[in-house]
Amino acid sequence: KSAKQANAKYLFYAREMNALVAEKLILENRLRQALDKQEFILHYQPKINLSSDEVCGLEALIRWQTQDGLVPPIKFIPLLEETGMIIEVGLWAIRKAMEDRQAWKEKGLISPPIAVNVSSVQIKDKNFVPAVISVLDSFPDDKAGLELEITETLIMENLDDNIKKFYELKDKGVRISIDDFGTGYSSLSYMSKLPVNALKIDRSFISDMLDNPDDTNIVSTIIMLAHSLNLKVIAEGVETTEQVNLLRLLKCDQFQGYLFSPPVPPLDIETMLKARSTT
Ligand code: C2E
Ligand code: MG
Ligand code: MG
Ligand code: MG
């Protein structure tokens, strides 16, 4: 190819790159203002007990409400992490979940514990545990309402540090569950060192388990080993009754998924809690 052609190609890439960088900067600026403008909201997805069919927990899942509609976390959490903004936004999510519980309580509605997702950037921050405790201290009547979901890979990165942090949180009544379990490399035996309450089996195993015996075996093994360590097991991303039936057979404890409910706004949860308190 001629040098001229190569040069033209380079200029094209350079222009593309600049456009990407500019786009990212714009997004970053909008995100910086999003907290102040109260554009972040929490949706909640119920966790269902497989033996009683009852709602036994809620998971808070953040969304960004913009003029163009609701933006899912995959589109902005990575940038929040890269810029460190996740520390503030993540703490906001924890406080908002506690506030929602309190608001429901003032209406006579008892909500099950709420699980909030926590990213590695948050946990590595040395102020993380004191910040969470300070939020909890402002809700003195709500002792056992908060759970944190932490992904498997993240815990193994700094195991000793994390064990210490988790025990401090546990002392304050915070429950901890391991998210996306099965996708990382941790051995279940590590889990016995950690004050963990539950494992959430990653959606990929649940969606494939009816077609793929390997996945059924993995799910079954995780459940048995987890139970031997006194951990509860939650199946993520359950979409069919066939999956529920198999999970019951395998003695899984709880499930979440579109089959029962997608993540919904707080008002929908309120309606659900009202219906529950009158039956
Ligand atoms: P996650 O914690 O593993 O959450 C499960 C994701 O699967 C959610 O996506 C949920 O909407 C989706 N899901 C639930 N049931 C089904 C189903 O039956 N089928 C399918 N296809 N999907 C289902 P979402 O809300 O987009 O959240 C994605 C991820 O973003 C979360 O994964 C979590 O890692 C992160 N995230 C969400 N909110 C927060 C937050 O407040 N803080 C932090 N640090 N991360 C968050
Ligand atoms: Mg989660
Ligand atoms: Mg998950
Ligand atoms: Mg995930």
GROMACS .gro file of C-alpha atoms and ligand atoms in nm:
model
  328
    1LYS     CA    1   0.000   0.000   0.000
    2SER     CA    2   0.112   0.353  -0.068
    3ALA     CA    3   0.229   0.573   0.214
    4LYS     CA    4  -0.056   0.805   0.128
    5GLN     CA    5  -0.312   0.530   0.181
    6ALA     CA    6  -0.153   0.428   0.510
    7ASN     CA    7  -0.156   0.787   0.623
    8ALA     CA    8  -0.521   0.829   0.535
    9LYS     CA    9  -0.601   0.516   0.733
   10TYR     CA   10  -0.406   0.648   1.030
   11LEU     CA   11  -0.587   0.980   1.017
   12PHE     CA   12  -0.917   0.795   1.007
   13TYR     CA   13  -0.826   0.595   1.321
   14ALA     CA   14  -0.700   0.908   1.495
   15ARG     CA   15  -1.030   1.079   1.427
   16GLU     CA   16  -1.224   0.774   1.553
   17MET     CA   17  -1.009   0.765   1.866
   18ASN     CA   18  -1.065   1.133   1.932
   19ALA     CA   19  -1.436   1.086   1.894
   20LEU     CA   20  -1.426   0.800   2.147
   21VAL     CA   21  -1.220   1.000   2.394
   22ALA     CA   22  -1.454   1.295   2.359
   23GLU     CA   23  -1.758   1.072   2.408
   24LYS     CA   24  -1.603   0.929   2.723
   25LEU     CA   25  -1.526   1.276   2.859
   26ILE     CA   26  -1.882   1.387   2.799
   27LEU     CA   27  -2.015   1.076   2.973
   28GLU     CA   28  -1.777   1.133   3.263
   29ASN     CA   29  -1.895   1.491   3.304
   30ARG     CA   30  -2.258   1.390   3.297
   31LEU     CA   31  -2.188   1.121   3.557
   32ARG     CA   32  -2.015   1.375   3.782
   33GLN     CA   33  -2.337   1.574   3.796
   34ALA     CA   34  -2.572   1.278   3.815
   35LEU     CA   35  -2.557   1.234   4.194
   36ASP     CA   36  -2.634   1.603   4.262
   37LYS     CA   37  -2.913   1.601   4.008
   38GLN     CA   38  -3.055   1.289   4.174
   39GLU     CA   39  -3.048   1.098   3.848
   40PHE     CA   40  -2.946   0.768   4.004
   41ILE     CA   41  -3.228   0.543   4.118
   42LEU     CA   42  -3.249   0.197   4.270
   43HIS     CA   43  -3.464  -0.080   4.136
   44TYR     CA   44  -3.519  -0.391   4.343
   45GLN     CA   45  -3.534  -0.756   4.244
   46PRO     CA   46  -3.692  -1.005   4.488
   47LYS     CA   47  -3.518  -1.320   4.610
   48ILE     CA   48  -3.758  -1.614   4.648
   49ASN     CA   49  -3.733  -1.895   4.900
   50LEU     CA   50  -3.762  -2.222   4.704
   51SER     CA   51  -3.927  -2.419   4.983
   52SER     CA   52  -4.190  -2.161   5.083
   53ASP     CA   53  -4.226  -1.957   4.759
   54GLU     CA   54  -4.199  -1.645   4.973
   55VAL     CA   55  -3.999  -1.330   4.904
   56CYS     CA   56  -3.708  -1.351   5.147
   57GLY     CA   57  -3.482  -1.075   5.023
   58LEU     CA   58  -3.439  -0.786   4.780
   59GLU     CA   59  -3.141  -0.690   4.567
   60ALA     CA   60  -3.082  -0.323   4.490
   61LEU     CA   61  -2.974  -0.262   4.129
   62ILE     CA   62  -2.874   0.088   4.025
   63ARG     CA   63  -3.005   0.267   3.715
   64TRP     CA   64  -2.926   0.607   3.571
   65GLN     CA   65  -3.230   0.807   3.474
   66THR     CA   66  -3.144   1.040   3.183
   67GLN     CA   67  -3.348   1.230   2.926
   68ASP     CA   68  -3.289   0.940   2.689
   69GLY     CA   69  -3.428   0.688   2.936
   70LEU     CA   70  -3.296   0.442   3.193
   71VAL     CA   71  -2.930   0.355   3.149
   72PRO     CA   72  -2.829   0.007   3.274
   73PRO     CA   73  -2.527  -0.028   3.509
   74ILE     CA   74  -2.310  -0.204   3.249
   75LYS     CA   75  -2.302   0.128   3.057
   76PHE     CA   76  -2.171   0.342   3.342
   77ILE     CA   77  -2.038   0.137   3.637
   78PRO     CA   78  -1.703   0.069   3.461
   79LEU     CA   79  -1.646   0.445   3.417
   80LEU     CA   80  -1.753   0.512   3.775
   81GLU     CA   81  -1.495   0.254   3.882
   82GLU     CA   82  -1.222   0.394   3.659
   83THR     CA   83  -1.271   0.745   3.793
   84GLY     CA   84  -1.322   0.641   4.156
   85MET     CA   85  -1.670   0.797   4.153
   86ILE     CA   86  -1.810   0.453   4.242
   87ILE     CA   87  -1.696   0.513   4.602
   88GLU     CA   88  -1.945   0.793   4.645
   89VAL     CA   89  -2.219   0.647   4.425
   90GLY     CA   90  -2.184   0.303   4.588
   91LEU     CA   91  -2.223   0.456   4.932
   92TRP     CA   92  -2.526   0.649   4.808
   93ALA     CA   93  -2.682   0.316   4.701
   94ILE     CA   94  -2.631   0.170   5.049
   95ARG     CA   95  -2.784   0.476   5.216
   96LYS     CA   96  -3.076   0.486   4.970
   97ALA     CA   97  -3.157   0.120   5.034
   98MET     CA   98  -3.162   0.185   5.409
   99GLU     CA   99  -3.383   0.492   5.355
  100ASP     CA  100  -3.629   0.292   5.146
  101ARG     CA  101  -3.650   0.027   5.421
  102GLN     CA  102  -3.718   0.301   5.675
  103ALA     CA  103  -3.984   0.465   5.456
  104TRP     CA  104  -4.160   0.129   5.416
  105LYS     CA  105  -4.139   0.067   5.789
  106GLU     CA  106  -4.303   0.405   5.857
  107LYS     CA  107  -4.590   0.285   5.638
  108GLY     CA  108  -4.620  -0.031   5.844
  109LEU     CA  109  -4.450  -0.248   5.585
  110ILE     CA  110  -4.172  -0.486   5.678
  111SER     CA  111  -3.921  -0.537   5.401
  112PRO     CA  112  -3.690  -0.836   5.387
  113PRO     CA  113  -3.315  -0.757   5.403
  114ILE     CA  114  -3.178  -0.559   5.108
  115ALA     CA  115  -2.861  -0.667   4.931
  116VAL     CA  116  -2.649  -0.394   4.773
  117ASN     CA  117  -2.375  -0.472   4.519
  118VAL     CA  118  -2.026  -0.356   4.603
  119SER     CA  119  -1.738  -0.318   4.356
  120SER     CA  120  -1.369  -0.391   4.417
  121VAL     CA  121  -1.280  -0.023   4.399
  122GLN     CA  122  -1.512   0.040   4.693
  123ILE     CA  123  -1.374  -0.239   4.910
  124LYS     CA  124  -1.013  -0.143   4.846
  125ASP     CA  125  -1.084   0.209   4.969
  126LYS     CA  126  -0.956   0.229   5.326
  127ASN     CA  127  -1.256   0.433   5.431
  128PHE     CA  128  -1.506   0.173   5.305
  129VAL     CA  129  -1.585  -0.005   5.632
  130PRO     CA  130  -1.609   0.314   5.846
  131ALA     CA  131  -1.829   0.475   5.579
  132VAL     CA  132  -2.071   0.180   5.573
  133ILE     CA  133  -2.078   0.171   5.953
  134SER     CA  134  -2.151   0.541   5.965
  135VAL     CA  135  -2.451   0.492   5.735
  136LEU     CA  136  -2.573   0.203   5.953
  137ASP     CA  137  -2.534   0.416   6.266
  138SER     CA  138  -2.783   0.663   6.126
  139PHE     CA  139  -3.044   0.385   6.122
  140PRO     CA  140  -3.014   0.259   6.482
  141ASP     CA  141  -3.350   0.077   6.473
  142ASP     CA  142  -3.255  -0.127   6.169
  143LYS     CA  143  -3.002  -0.380   6.288
  144ALA     CA  144  -3.008  -0.661   6.033
  145GLY     CA  145  -3.138  -0.503   5.715
  146LEU     CA  146  -2.825  -0.477   5.504
  147GLU     CA  147  -2.650  -0.737   5.297
  148LEU     CA  148  -2.355  -0.676   5.064
  149GLU     CA  149  -2.298  -0.870   4.741
  150ILE     CA  150  -1.936  -0.906   4.643
  151THR     CA  151  -1.806  -1.092   4.341
  152GLU     CA  152  -1.591  -1.397   4.388
  153THR     CA  153  -1.277  -1.277   4.205
  154LEU     CA  154  -1.272  -0.961   4.407
  155ILE     CA  155  -1.254  -1.134   4.743
  156MET     CA  156  -0.959  -1.352   4.647
  157GLU     CA  157  -0.757  -1.051   4.531
  158ASN     CA  158  -0.694  -0.934   4.886
  159LEU     CA  159  -0.810  -1.224   5.094
  160ASP     CA  160  -0.652  -1.135   5.430
  161ASP     CA  161  -0.754  -0.769   5.415
  162ASN     CA  162  -1.103  -0.866   5.312
  163ILE     CA  163  -1.145  -1.121   5.591
  164LYS     CA  164  -1.073  -0.843   5.841
  165LYS     CA  165  -1.311  -0.599   5.673
  166PHE     CA  166  -1.591  -0.855   5.650
  167TYR     CA  167  -1.564  -0.941   6.019
  168GLU     CA  168  -1.592  -0.573   6.112
  169LEU     CA  169  -1.907  -0.548   5.899
  170LYS     CA  170  -2.048  -0.874   6.033
  171ASP     CA  171  -2.009  -0.735   6.387
  172LYS     CA  172  -2.245  -0.457   6.276
  173GLY     CA  173  -2.506  -0.705   6.154
  174VAL     CA  174  -2.418  -0.686   5.784
  175ARG     CA  175  -2.465  -1.006   5.585
  176ILE     CA  176  -2.232  -1.088   5.299
  177SER     CA  177  -2.296  -1.296   4.990
  178ILE     CA  178  -2.070  -1.396   4.706
  179ASP     CA  179  -2.203  -1.284   4.368
  180ASP     CA  180  -2.152  -1.454   4.029
  181PHE     CA  181  -2.016  -1.763   4.202
  182GLY     CA  182  -1.853  -2.021   3.975
  183THR     CA  183  -1.702  -1.774   3.731
  184GLY     CA  184  -1.383  -1.716   3.932
  185TYR     CA  185  -1.112  -1.943   4.054
  186SER     CA  186  -1.167  -1.953   4.426
  187SER     CA  187  -1.194  -2.281   4.604
  188LEU     CA  188  -1.496  -2.331   4.822
  189SER     CA  189  -1.269  -2.410   5.115
  190TYR     CA  190  -1.169  -2.042   5.130
  191MET     CA  191  -1.529  -1.962   5.198
  192SER     CA  192  -1.502  -2.126   5.539
  193LYS     CA  193  -1.249  -1.856   5.638
  194LEU     CA  194  -1.489  -1.580   5.545
  195PRO     CA  195  -1.795  -1.464   5.736
  196VAL     CA  196  -2.012  -1.527   5.432
  197ASN     CA  197  -2.383  -1.611   5.446
  198ALA     CA  198  -2.466  -1.710   5.091
  199LEU     CA  199  -2.337  -1.799   4.747
  200LYS     CA  200  -2.513  -1.679   4.435
  201ILE     CA  201  -2.459  -1.919   4.147
  202ASP     CA  202  -2.387  -1.726   3.828
  203ARG     CA  203  -2.665  -1.702   3.571
  204SER     CA  204  -2.454  -1.873   3.303
  205PHE     CA  205  -2.473  -2.209   3.488
  206ILE     CA  206  -2.846  -2.173   3.551
  207SER     CA  207  -2.930  -2.090   3.190
  208ASP     CA  208  -2.733  -2.388   3.056
  209MET     CA  209  -2.805  -2.647   3.322
  210LEU     CA  210  -3.105  -2.813   3.153
  211ASP     CA  211  -2.916  -2.870   2.828
  212ASN     CA  212  -2.572  -2.940   2.964
  213PRO     CA  213  -2.506  -3.216   3.222
  214ASP     CA  214  -2.171  -3.057   3.309
  215ASP     CA  215  -2.353  -2.746   3.427
  216THR     CA  216  -2.607  -2.952   3.621
  217ASN     CA  217  -2.317  -3.124   3.796
  218ILE     CA  218  -2.146  -2.795   3.874
  219VAL     CA  219  -2.466  -2.650   4.019
  220SER     CA  220  -2.532  -2.964   4.220
  221THR     CA  221  -2.175  -2.973   4.355
  222ILE     CA  222  -2.176  -2.605   4.451
  223ILE     CA  223  -2.502  -2.657   4.641
  224MET     CA  224  -2.378  -2.963   4.833
  225LEU     CA  225  -2.044  -2.810   4.925
  226ALA     CA  226  -2.201  -2.479   5.021
  227HIS     CA  227  -2.446  -2.658   5.249
  228SER     CA  228  -2.162  -2.848   5.412
  229LEU     CA  229  -2.015  -2.506   5.498
  230ASN     CA  230  -2.353  -2.383   5.626
  231LEU     CA  231  -2.399  -2.139   5.342
  232LYS     CA  232  -2.725  -2.065   5.168
  233VAL     CA  233  -2.732  -2.096   4.790
  234ILE     CA  234  -2.914  -1.862   4.554
  235ALA     CA  235  -2.962  -1.927   4.182
  236GLU     CA  236  -2.933  -1.615   3.963
  237GLY     CA  237  -3.120  -1.551   3.641
  238VAL     CA  238  -3.397  -1.810   3.667
  239GLU     CA  239  -3.630  -1.773   3.369
  240THR     CA  240  -3.830  -2.099   3.345
  241THR     CA  241  -4.034  -2.327   3.571
  242GLU     CA  242  -3.820  -2.619   3.451
  243GLN     CA  243  -3.519  -2.447   3.605
  244VAL     CA  244  -3.710  -2.394   3.931
  245ASN     CA  245  -3.810  -2.760   3.944
  246LEU     CA  246  -3.455  -2.878   3.892
  247LEU     CA  247  -3.322  -2.632   4.151
  248ARG     CA  248  -3.574  -2.764   4.405
  249LEU     CA  249  -3.459  -3.117   4.331
  250LEU     CA  250  -3.098  -3.009   4.386
  251LYS     CA  251  -3.198  -2.850   4.722
  252CYS     CA  252  -3.108  -2.496   4.619
  253ASP     CA  253  -3.237  -2.248   4.883
  254GLN     CA  254  -3.344  -1.940   4.689
  255PHE     CA  255  -3.371  -1.800   4.339
  256GLN     CA  256  -3.392  -1.471   4.154
  257GLY     CA  257  -3.491  -1.415   3.796
  258TYR     CA  258  -3.731  -1.279   3.539
  259LEU     CA  259  -3.958  -1.581   3.600
  260PHE     CA  260  -4.067  -1.429   3.930
  261SER     CA  261  -3.982  -1.064   3.870
  262PRO     CA  262  -3.727  -0.842   3.695
  263PRO     CA  263  -3.581  -0.557   3.900
  264VAL     CA  264  -3.870  -0.310   3.962
  265PRO     CA  265  -3.906   0.045   4.101
  266PRO     CA  266  -3.951   0.092   4.480
  267LEU     CA  267  -4.323   0.166   4.436
  268ASP     CA  268  -4.381  -0.181   4.291
  269ILE     CA  269  -4.202  -0.333   4.589
  270GLU     CA  270  -4.424  -0.128   4.818
  271THR     CA  271  -4.732  -0.269   4.645
  272MET     CA  272  -4.591  -0.619   4.683
  273LEU     CA  273  -4.519  -0.567   5.054
  274LYS     CA  274  -4.871  -0.430   5.107
  275ALA     CA  275  -5.027  -0.733   4.939
  276ARG     CA  276  -4.810  -0.956   5.153
  277SER     CA  277  -4.906  -0.790   5.481
  278THR     CA  278  -5.279  -0.832   5.412
  279THR     CA  279  -5.270  -1.203   5.326
  280C2E     P1  280  -2.546  -0.870   3.945
  280C2E     O1  281  -2.535  -0.817   4.083
  280C2E     O2  282  -2.494  -1.006   3.919
  280C2E     O3  283  -2.701  -0.856   3.909
  280C2E     C1  284  -2.773  -0.947   3.831
  280C2E     C2  285  -2.807  -0.889   3.695
  280C2E     O4  286  -2.884  -0.986   3.622
  280C2E     C3  287  -2.892  -0.762   3.699
  280C2E     O5  288  -2.853  -0.684   3.587
  280C2E     C4  289  -3.034  -0.817   3.679
  280C2E     O6  290  -3.123  -0.724   3.626
  280C2E     C5  291  -3.007  -0.929   3.581
  280C2E     N1  292  -3.109  -1.036   3.588
  280C2E     C6  293  -3.184  -1.073   3.694
  280C2E     N2  294  -3.265  -1.176   3.663
  280C2E     C7  295  -3.239  -1.207   3.534
  280C2E     C8  296  -3.293  -1.307   3.442
  280C2E     O7  297  -3.380  -1.389   3.476
  280C2E     N3  298  -3.242  -1.308   3.316
  280C2E     C9  299  -3.146  -1.219   3.276
  280C2E     N4  300  -3.104  -1.225   3.149
  280C2E     N5  301  -3.095  -1.125   3.359
  280C2E    C10  302  -3.140  -1.118   3.486
  280C2E     P2  303  -2.831  -0.527   3.601
  280C2E     O8  304  -2.937  -0.467   3.688
  280C2E     O9  305  -2.813  -0.472   3.465
  280C2E    O10  306  -2.693  -0.518   3.682
  280C2E    C11  307  -2.573  -0.562   3.626
  280C2E    C12  308  -2.459  -0.557   3.724
  280C2E    O11  309  -2.426  -0.423   3.763
  280C2E    C13  310  -2.490  -0.629   3.856
  280C2E    O12  311  -2.473  -0.769   3.841
  280C2E    C14  312  -2.387  -0.566   3.948
  280C2E    O13  313  -2.262  -0.632   3.936
  280C2E    C15  314  -2.373  -0.424   3.894
  280C2E     N6  315  -2.447  -0.330   3.980
  280C2E    C16  316  -2.580  -0.303   3.980
  280C2E     N7  317  -2.610  -0.210   4.075
  280C2E    C17  318  -2.493  -0.181   4.138
  280C2E    C18  319  -2.458  -0.092   4.248
  280C2E    O14  320  -2.543  -0.024   4.311
  280C2E     N8  321  -2.326  -0.087   4.284
  280C2E    C19  322  -2.229  -0.163   4.219
  280C2E     N9  323  -2.102  -0.152   4.261
  280C2E    N10  324  -2.260  -0.246   4.118
  280C2E    C20  325  -2.389  -0.256   4.078
  281MG      MG  326  -2.565  -0.890   4.264
  282MG      MG  327  -2.465  -1.181   3.984
  283MG      MG  328  -2.286  -0.981   3.769
   0.00000   0.00000   0.00000
